[in-house]
């Protein structure tokens, strides 16, 4: 076989080079779902994006869904510049309607996601119809309920919405016998909006990107604004992209991978430290073998 090697190499090599470099490295990870662009650190494909956001987004019939332990939410927007996602839960109360019966998802994240994802600090959660026995009201003397305005948004103003017409039955008493009908909190304060555990009938969530005072509760945006943080390896990703690669990760070992269009690198597409996944021995192992013999 050795005498034929130069010919084999001569024939195969150009083909391989074409496969490896392609024409300008197509980004194999960016995708679109409905009218939303799904790009780093997110992905709807295994092995693409940042592993901190794996198994999070799913594109179902052109609707982008965000899935965590409390349930699935529709993604309304991904704001890459401000690093935030806007989510919608159809069973969330708004200014126009109160949804009770504990049907809403609330919002609870897997603990391992906490370093990467958290509701934005200026997002207010308004818990509706919680029982007097709710953990929310335990351990607080009546005058020091945990209910707070968050970034100028809270239940006092929310009560002014058409949904509450003609107003709440109980705004909370200083005697502690009956809690307020609505209690607003930041996510930070309770870490998990679990309607079952908190014994609440429903919830609303709002954020405001515009100056507040003008509009009042009908001008708030109802939805969950979640801030994300790209984990430390941003330098890895920048270096990968600078060499024409697409940032991804090893779906088994979860380590960073730079996807170079036909081959993967643990650093970037200019360096030779190729990774050949055992499940995917394609042309690359041939390159290695040929190059090795050569
Ligand atoms: C995306 O589509 C939704 C409806 O599917 C629409 O409400 C929204 O305005 C669209 N967003 C943009 C930026 O086009
Ligand atoms: C490169 O990594 C991606 C993501 O893990 C994987 O889907 C792909 O099969 C790998 N390609 C090769 C040639 O190993
Ligand atoms: C919410 O709380 C209930 C009761 O404590 C628990 O069974 C359930 O697993 C919790 N749900 C989530 C998503 O954490
Ligand atoms: C929340 O804001 C409203 C309106 O600005 C105000 O009346 C109310 O006292 C505030 N509540 C708390 C708990 O700070």
Tab-separated table of C-alpha atoms in Angstrom, residues 24-25 32 40 76 82 102 122 139 144 150 166 168 173 175 181 193 204 213 232 273:
chain	number	residue	atom	x	y	z
A	24	UNK	CA	-15.907	30.933	5.138
A	25	UNK	CA	-17.131	28.627	7.913
A	32	UNK	CA	-34.133	30.969	13.710
A	40	UNK	CA	-24.671	32.132	21.291
A	76	UNK	CA	-41.090	36.754	23.363
A	82	UNK	CA	-28.777	43.780	27.385
A	102	UNK	CA	-53.021	27.981	40.774
A	122	UNK	CA	-36.177	45.127	38.354
A	139	UNK	CA	-42.061	34.647	60.636
A	144	UNK	CA	-43.422	43.855	58.448
A	150	UNK	CA	-39.769	46.589	43.073
A	166	UNK	CA	-63.718	47.453	41.713
A	168	UNK	CA	-59.129	44.228	46.142
A	173	UNK	CA	-54.449	44.224	57.789
A	175	UNK	CA	-53.601	42.784	62.746
A	181	UNK	CA	-54.764	39.858	48.505
A	193	UNK	CA	-42.003	31.511	42.831
A	204	UNK	CA	-48.410	38.258	37.852
A	213	UNK	CA	-44.368	57.140	36.579
A	232	UNK	CA	-16.372	32.853	32.156
A	273	UNK	CA	-5.640	20.327	18.662
